[in-house]
C-alpha cells in the first residue's frame, strides 16, 4: 500500500516576478510604517507644545505673585547667598553635592578582667 502525502511546500524556487513583487511589497510596507511613525511623533510633539503652553498660561498669575513677594520682602541685612567659610578659597574641579550626617555614638569601654586563672586539681 502506497501512502501519498500532501505537502504545501513547493519544490520549485520562486520565480523572478514573485521575488520582485515581494521586495517591492516589503519596501512599500516599510515606507508606510515610517510615515505612520512620523505622523504619530508629530502629533505627540504638538500635544506636548499645547500642554506646555497651557501649563505656562495657567501659572502666569502664580509667577507674578512670586515675583512681587520677592520684591516686597528683600533678604535680611547682611544675608549673602554665598558661604563665608570658603570666601578665600579657590575651588577647582568637579563639585558633587550631597548631605552628610554625623552620628555621635556613645563610647563603650570594657574593662579587662583579671587574667589570673584558678587552677584546682
mmCIF file with all atom_site columns, C-alpha atoms in Angstrom:
data_model
loop_
_atom_site.group_PDB
_atom_site.id
_atom_site.type_symbol
_atom_site.label_atom_id
_atom_site.label_alt_id
_atom_site.label_comp_id
_atom_site.label_asym_id
_atom_site.label_entity_id
_atom_site.label_seq_id
_atom_site.pdbx_PDB_ins_code
_atom_site.Cartn_x
_atom_site.Cartn_y
_atom_site.Cartn_z
_atom_site.occupancy
_atom_site.B_iso_or_equiv
_atom_site.pdbx_formal_charge
_atom_site.auth_seq_id
_atom_site.auth_comp_id
_atom_site.auth_asym_id
_atom_site.auth_atom_id
_atom_site.pdbx_PDB_model_num
ATOM 1   C CA . UNK A 1 1   ? 0.000  0.000  0.000   1.00 0.00 ? 1   UNK A CA 1
ATOM 2   C CA . UNK A 1 2   ? 1.379  3.347  -1.008  1.00 0.00 ? 2   UNK A CA 1
ATOM 3   C CA . UNK A 1 3   ? 0.756  6.481  1.017   1.00 0.00 ? 3   UNK A CA 1
ATOM 4   C CA . UNK A 1 4   ? 0.791  9.829  -0.602  1.00 0.00 ? 4   UNK A CA 1
ATOM 5   C CA . UNK A 1 5   ? 1.391  12.910 1.499   1.00 0.00 ? 5   UNK A CA 1
ATOM 6   C CA . UNK A 1 6   ? 0.198  16.327 0.646   1.00 0.00 ? 6   UNK A CA 1
ATOM 7   C CA . UNK A 1 7   ? 2.912  18.918 1.006   1.00 0.00 ? 7   UNK A CA 1
ATOM 8   C CA . UNK A 1 8   ? 2.334  22.641 0.963   1.00 0.00 ? 8   UNK A CA 1
ATOM 9   C CA . UNK A 1 9   ? 5.941  23.434 0.243   1.00 0.00 ? 9   UNK A CA 1
ATOM 10  C CA . UNK A 1 10  ? 6.836  23.903 -3.342  1.00 0.00 ? 10  UNK A CA 1
ATOM 11  C CA . UNK A 1 11  ? 9.857  22.155 -4.710  1.00 0.00 ? 11  UNK A CA 1
ATOM 12  C CA . UNK A 1 12  ? 10.349 24.888 -7.266  1.00 0.00 ? 12  UNK A CA 1
ATOM 13  C CA . UNK A 1 13  ? 12.114 28.094 -6.339  1.00 0.00 ? 13  UNK A CA 1
ATOM 14  C CA . UNK A 1 14  ? 10.055 31.271 -6.602  1.00 0.00 ? 14  UNK A CA 1
ATOM 15  C CA . UNK A 1 15  ? 10.122 32.975 -9.931  1.00 0.00 ? 15  UNK A CA 1
ATOM 16  C CA . UNK A 1 16  ? 11.827 36.276 -10.588 1.00 0.00 ? 16  UNK A CA 1
ATOM 17  C CA . UNK A 1 17  ? 8.451  38.016 -10.778 1.00 0.00 ? 17  UNK A CA 1
ATOM 18  C CA . UNK A 1 18  ? 7.432  36.659 -7.366  1.00 0.00 ? 18  UNK A CA 1
ATOM 19  C CA . UNK A 1 19  ? 10.749 37.766 -5.797  1.00 0.00 ? 19  UNK A CA 1
ATOM 20  C CA . UNK A 1 20  ? 10.425 41.243 -7.312  1.00 0.00 ? 20  UNK A CA 1
ATOM 21  C CA . UNK A 1 21  ? 6.859  41.642 -6.039  1.00 0.00 ? 21  UNK A CA 1
ATOM 22  C CA . UNK A 1 22  ? 7.951  40.508 -2.553  1.00 0.00 ? 22  UNK A CA 1
ATOM 23  C CA . UNK A 1 23  ? 10.780 43.073 -2.453  1.00 0.00 ? 23  UNK A CA 1
ATOM 24  C CA . UNK A 1 24  ? 8.501  45.874 -3.688  1.00 0.00 ? 24  UNK A CA 1
ATOM 25  C CA . UNK A 1 25  ? 5.823  44.991 -1.113  1.00 0.00 ? 25  UNK A CA 1
ATOM 26  C CA . UNK A 1 26  ? 8.424  44.902 1.687   1.00 0.00 ? 26  UNK A CA 1
ATOM 27  C CA . UNK A 1 27  ? 9.751  48.324 0.718   1.00 0.00 ? 27  UNK A CA 1
ATOM 28  C CA . UNK A 1 28  ? 6.207  49.738 0.461   1.00 0.00 ? 28  UNK A CA 1
ATOM 29  C CA . UNK A 1 29  ? 5.323  48.353 3.901   1.00 0.00 ? 29  UNK A CA 1
ATOM 30  C CA . UNK A 1 30  ? 8.476  49.886 5.415   1.00 0.00 ? 30  UNK A CA 1
ATOM 31  C CA . UNK A 1 31  ? 7.659  53.277 3.856   1.00 0.00 ? 31  UNK A CA 1
ATOM 32  C CA . UNK A 1 32  ? 4.078  53.170 5.172   1.00 0.00 ? 32  UNK A CA 1
ATOM 33  C CA . UNK A 1 33  ? 5.319  52.241 8.671   1.00 0.00 ? 33  UNK A CA 1
ATOM 34  C CA . UNK A 1 34  ? 7.808  55.126 8.571   1.00 0.00 ? 34  UNK A CA 1
ATOM 35  C CA . UNK A 1 35  ? 5.067  57.541 7.523   1.00 0.00 ? 35  UNK A CA 1
ATOM 36  C CA . UNK A 1 36  ? 2.777  56.431 10.358  1.00 0.00 ? 36  UNK A CA 1
ATOM 37  C CA . UNK A 1 37  ? 5.572  56.756 12.915  1.00 0.00 ? 37  UNK A CA 1
ATOM 38  C CA . UNK A 1 38  ? 6.373  60.266 11.645  1.00 0.00 ? 38  UNK A CA 1
ATOM 39  C CA . UNK A 1 39  ? 2.701  61.240 11.948  1.00 0.00 ? 39  UNK A CA 1
ATOM 40  C CA . UNK A 1 40  ? 2.477  59.811 15.478  1.00 0.00 ? 40  UNK A CA 1
ATOM 41  C CA . UNK A 1 41  ? 5.643  61.632 16.576  1.00 0.00 ? 41  UNK A CA 1
ATOM 42  C CA . UNK A 1 42  ? 4.347  64.885 15.082  1.00 0.00 ? 42  UNK A CA 1
ATOM 43  C CA . UNK A 1 43  ? 1.026  64.538 16.906  1.00 0.00 ? 43  UNK A CA 1
ATOM 44  C CA . UNK A 1 44  ? 2.834  63.815 20.196  1.00 0.00 ? 44  UNK A CA 1
ATOM 45  C CA . UNK A 1 45  ? 5.085  66.848 19.717  1.00 0.00 ? 45  UNK A CA 1
ATOM 46  C CA . UNK A 1 46  ? 2.089  69.095 19.017  1.00 0.00 ? 46  UNK A CA 1
ATOM 47  C CA . UNK A 1 47  ? 0.314  67.764 22.128  1.00 0.00 ? 47  UNK A CA 1
ATOM 48  C CA . UNK A 1 48  ? 3.439  68.435 24.212  1.00 0.00 ? 48  UNK A CA 1
ATOM 49  C CA . UNK A 1 49  ? 3.687  72.022 22.962  1.00 0.00 ? 49  UNK A CA 1
ATOM 50  C CA . UNK A 1 50  ? -0.017 72.653 23.591  1.00 0.00 ? 50  UNK A CA 1
ATOM 51  C CA . UNK A 1 51  ? 0.187  71.110 27.082  1.00 0.00 ? 51  UNK A CA 1
ATOM 52  C CA . UNK A 1 52  ? 3.275  73.155 27.942  1.00 0.00 ? 52  UNK A CA 1
ATOM 53  C CA . UNK A 1 53  ? 1.597  76.339 26.700  1.00 0.00 ? 53  UNK A CA 1
ATOM 54  C CA . UNK A 1 54  ? -1.496 75.672 28.797  1.00 0.00 ? 54  UNK A CA 1
ATOM 55  C CA . UNK A 1 55  ? 0.661  74.998 31.873  1.00 0.00 ? 55  UNK A CA 1
ATOM 56  C CA . UNK A 1 56  ? 2.638  78.208 31.254  1.00 0.00 ? 56  UNK A CA 1
ATOM 57  C CA . UNK A 1 57  ? -0.609 80.204 30.821  1.00 0.00 ? 57  UNK A CA 1
ATOM 58  C CA . UNK A 1 58  ? -2.247 78.769 33.955  1.00 0.00 ? 58  UNK A CA 1
ATOM 59  C CA . UNK A 1 59  ? 0.800  79.505 36.146  1.00 0.00 ? 59  UNK A CA 1
ATOM 60  C CA . UNK A 1 60  ? 1.411  83.086 34.984  1.00 0.00 ? 60  UNK A CA 1
ATOM 61  C CA . UNK A 1 61  ? -0.519 84.585 37.924  1.00 0.00 ? 61  UNK A CA 1
ATOM 62  C CA . UNK A 1 62  ? 1.464  82.467 40.381  1.00 0.00 ? 62  UNK A CA 1
ATOM 63  C CA . UNK A 1 63  ? 4.737  83.632 38.794  1.00 0.00 ? 63  UNK A CA 1
ATOM 64  C CA . UNK A 1 64  ? 3.604  87.264 39.154  1.00 0.00 ? 64  UNK A CA 1
ATOM 65  C CA . UNK A 1 65  ? 2.794  86.721 42.837  1.00 0.00 ? 65  UNK A CA 1
ATOM 66  C CA . UNK A 1 66  ? 6.154  85.084 43.478  1.00 0.00 ? 66  UNK A CA 1
ATOM 67  C CA . UNK A 1 67  ? 7.993  87.949 41.780  1.00 0.00 ? 67  UNK A CA 1
ATOM 68  C CA . UNK A 1 68  ? 6.022  90.538 43.775  1.00 0.00 ? 68  UNK A CA 1
ATOM 69  C CA . UNK A 1 69  ? 6.629  88.659 47.026  1.00 0.00 ? 69  UNK A CA 1
ATOM 70  C CA . UNK A 1 70  ? 10.359 88.586 46.325  1.00 0.00 ? 70  UNK A CA 1
ATOM 71  C CA . UNK A 1 71  ? 10.367 92.357 45.724  1.00 0.00 ? 71  UNK A CA 1
ATOM 72  C CA . UNK A 1 72  ? 8.258  93.154 48.816  1.00 0.00 ? 72  UNK A CA 1
ATOM 73  C CA . UNK A 1 73  ? 10.398 91.089 51.160  1.00 0.00 ? 73  UNK A CA 1
ATOM 74  C CA . UNK A 1 74  ? 14.075 91.644 50.433  1.00 0.00 ? 74  UNK A CA 1
ATOM 75  C CA . UNK A 1 75  ? 16.605 89.362 52.133  1.00 0.00 ? 75  UNK A CA 1
ATOM 76  C CA . UNK A 1 76  ? 17.655 90.328 55.672  1.00 0.00 ? 76  UNK A CA 1
ATOM 77  C CA . UNK A 1 77  ? 20.522 92.753 56.125  1.00 0.00 ? 77  UNK A CA 1
ATOM 78  C CA . UNK A 1 78  ? 23.889 91.075 55.930  1.00 0.00 ? 78  UNK A CA 1
ATOM 79  C CA . UNK A 1 79  ? 22.499 87.951 54.314  1.00 0.00 ? 79  UNK A CA 1
ATOM 80  C CA . UNK A 1 80  ? 24.546 86.594 51.467  1.00 0.00 ? 80  UNK A CA 1
ATOM 81  C CA . UNK A 1 81  ? 23.878 83.809 49.073  1.00 0.00 ? 81  UNK A CA 1
ATOM 82  C CA . UNK A 1 82  ? 27.406 82.501 49.446  1.00 0.00 ? 82  UNK A CA 1
ATOM 83  C CA . UNK A 1 83  ? 29.024 80.920 52.439  1.00 0.00 ? 83  UNK A CA 1
ATOM 84  C CA . UNK A 1 84  ? 31.732 82.898 54.236  1.00 0.00 ? 84  UNK A CA 1
ATOM 85  C CA . UNK A 1 85  ? 33.549 79.679 55.072  1.00 0.00 ? 85  UNK A CA 1
ATOM 86  C CA . UNK A 1 86  ? 35.075 79.324 51.620  1.00 0.00 ? 86  UNK A CA 1
ATOM 87  C CA . UNK A 1 87  ? 35.280 83.029 50.774  1.00 0.00 ? 87  UNK A CA 1
ATOM 88  C CA . UNK A 1 88  ? 39.071 82.975 50.308  1.00 0.00 ? 88  UNK A CA 1
ATOM 89  C CA . UNK A 1 89  ? 39.318 79.519 48.790  1.00 0.00 ? 89  UNK A CA 1
ATOM 90  C CA . UNK A 1 90  ? 39.619 78.977 45.083  1.00 0.00 ? 90  UNK A CA 1
ATOM 91  C CA . UNK A 1 91  ? 37.536 75.953 44.235  1.00 0.00 ? 91  UNK A CA 1
ATOM 92  C CA . UNK A 1 92  ? 38.616 73.867 41.273  1.00 0.00 ? 92  UNK A CA 1
ATOM 93  C CA . UNK A 1 93  ? 37.363 70.614 39.885  1.00 0.00 ? 93  UNK A CA 1
ATOM 94  C CA . UNK A 1 94  ? 34.015 68.939 39.983  1.00 0.00 ? 94  UNK A CA 1
ATOM 95  C CA . UNK A 1 95  ? 31.601 69.674 42.808  1.00 0.00 ? 95  UNK A CA 1
ATOM 96  C CA . UNK A 1 96  ? 29.357 66.821 43.855  1.00 0.00 ? 96  UNK A CA 1
ATOM 97  C CA . UNK A 1 97  ? 26.579 67.999 46.100  1.00 0.00 ? 97  UNK A CA 1
ATOM 98  C CA . UNK A 1 98  ? 25.376 65.846 48.903  1.00 0.00 ? 98  UNK A CA 1
ATOM 99  C CA . UNK A 1 99  ? 24.423 65.750 52.530  1.00 0.00 ? 99  UNK A CA 1
ATOM 100 C CA . UNK A 1 100 ? 26.395 64.294 55.391  1.00 0.00 ? 100 UNK A CA 1
ATOM 101 C CA . UNK A 1 101 ? 25.019 63.400 58.782  1.00 0.00 ? 101 UNK A CA 1
ATOM 102 C CA . UNK A 1 102 ? 27.284 62.935 61.754  1.00 0.00 ? 102 UNK A CA 1
ATOM 103 C CA . UNK A 1 103 ? 26.055 60.492 64.332  1.00 0.00 ? 103 UNK A CA 1
ATOM 104 C CA . UNK A 1 104 ? 27.728 60.689 67.729  1.00 0.00 ? 104 UNK A CA 1
ATOM 105 C CA . UNK A 1 105 ? 27.725 57.222 69.172  1.00 0.00 ? 105 UNK A CA 1
ATOM 106 C CA . UNK A 1 106 ? 28.454 56.635 72.831  1.00 0.00 ? 106 UNK A CA 1
ATOM 107 C CA . UNK A 1 107 ? 31.846 55.146 73.584  1.00 0.00 ? 107 UNK A CA 1
ATOM 108 C CA . UNK A 1 108 ? 31.565 51.886 75.461  1.00 0.00 ? 108 UNK A CA 1
ATOM 109 C CA . UNK A 1 109 ? 34.682 50.873 77.340  1.00 0.00 ? 109 UNK A CA 1
ATOM 110 C CA . UNK A 1 110 ? 35.117 47.355 78.506  1.00 0.00 ? 110 UNK A CA 1
ATOM 111 C CA . UNK A 1 111 ? 37.388 46.897 81.482  1.00 0.00 ? 111 UNK A CA 1
ATOM 112 C CA . UNK A 1 112 ? 39.740 43.997 81.199  1.00 0.00 ? 112 UNK A CA 1
ATOM 113 C CA . UNK A 1 113 ? 39.067 41.236 83.668  1.00 0.00 ? 113 UNK A CA 1
ATOM 114 C CA . UNK A 1 114 ? 41.747 39.640 85.700  1.00 0.00 ? 114 UNK A CA 1
ATOM 115 C CA . UNK A 1 115 ? 43.932 37.327 83.703  1.00 0.00 ? 115 UNK A CA 1
ATOM 116 C CA . UNK A 1 116 ? 44.574 35.034 86.650  1.00 0.00 ? 116 UNK A CA 1
ATOM 117 C CA . UNK A 1 117 ? 43.266 31.539 86.348  1.00 0.00 ? 117 UNK A CA 1
ATOM 118 C CA . UNK A 1 118 ? 42.128 29.419 89.163  1.00 0.00 ? 118 UNK A CA 1
ATOM 119 C CA . UNK A 1 119 ? 43.637 26.035 88.830  1.00 0.00 ? 119 UNK A CA 1
ATOM 120 C CA . UNK A 1 120 ? 42.185 23.328 91.013  1.00 0.00 ? 120 UNK A CA 1
ATOM 121 C CA . UNK A 1 121 ? 43.418 19.786 90.831  1.00 0.00 ? 121 UNK A CA 1
#
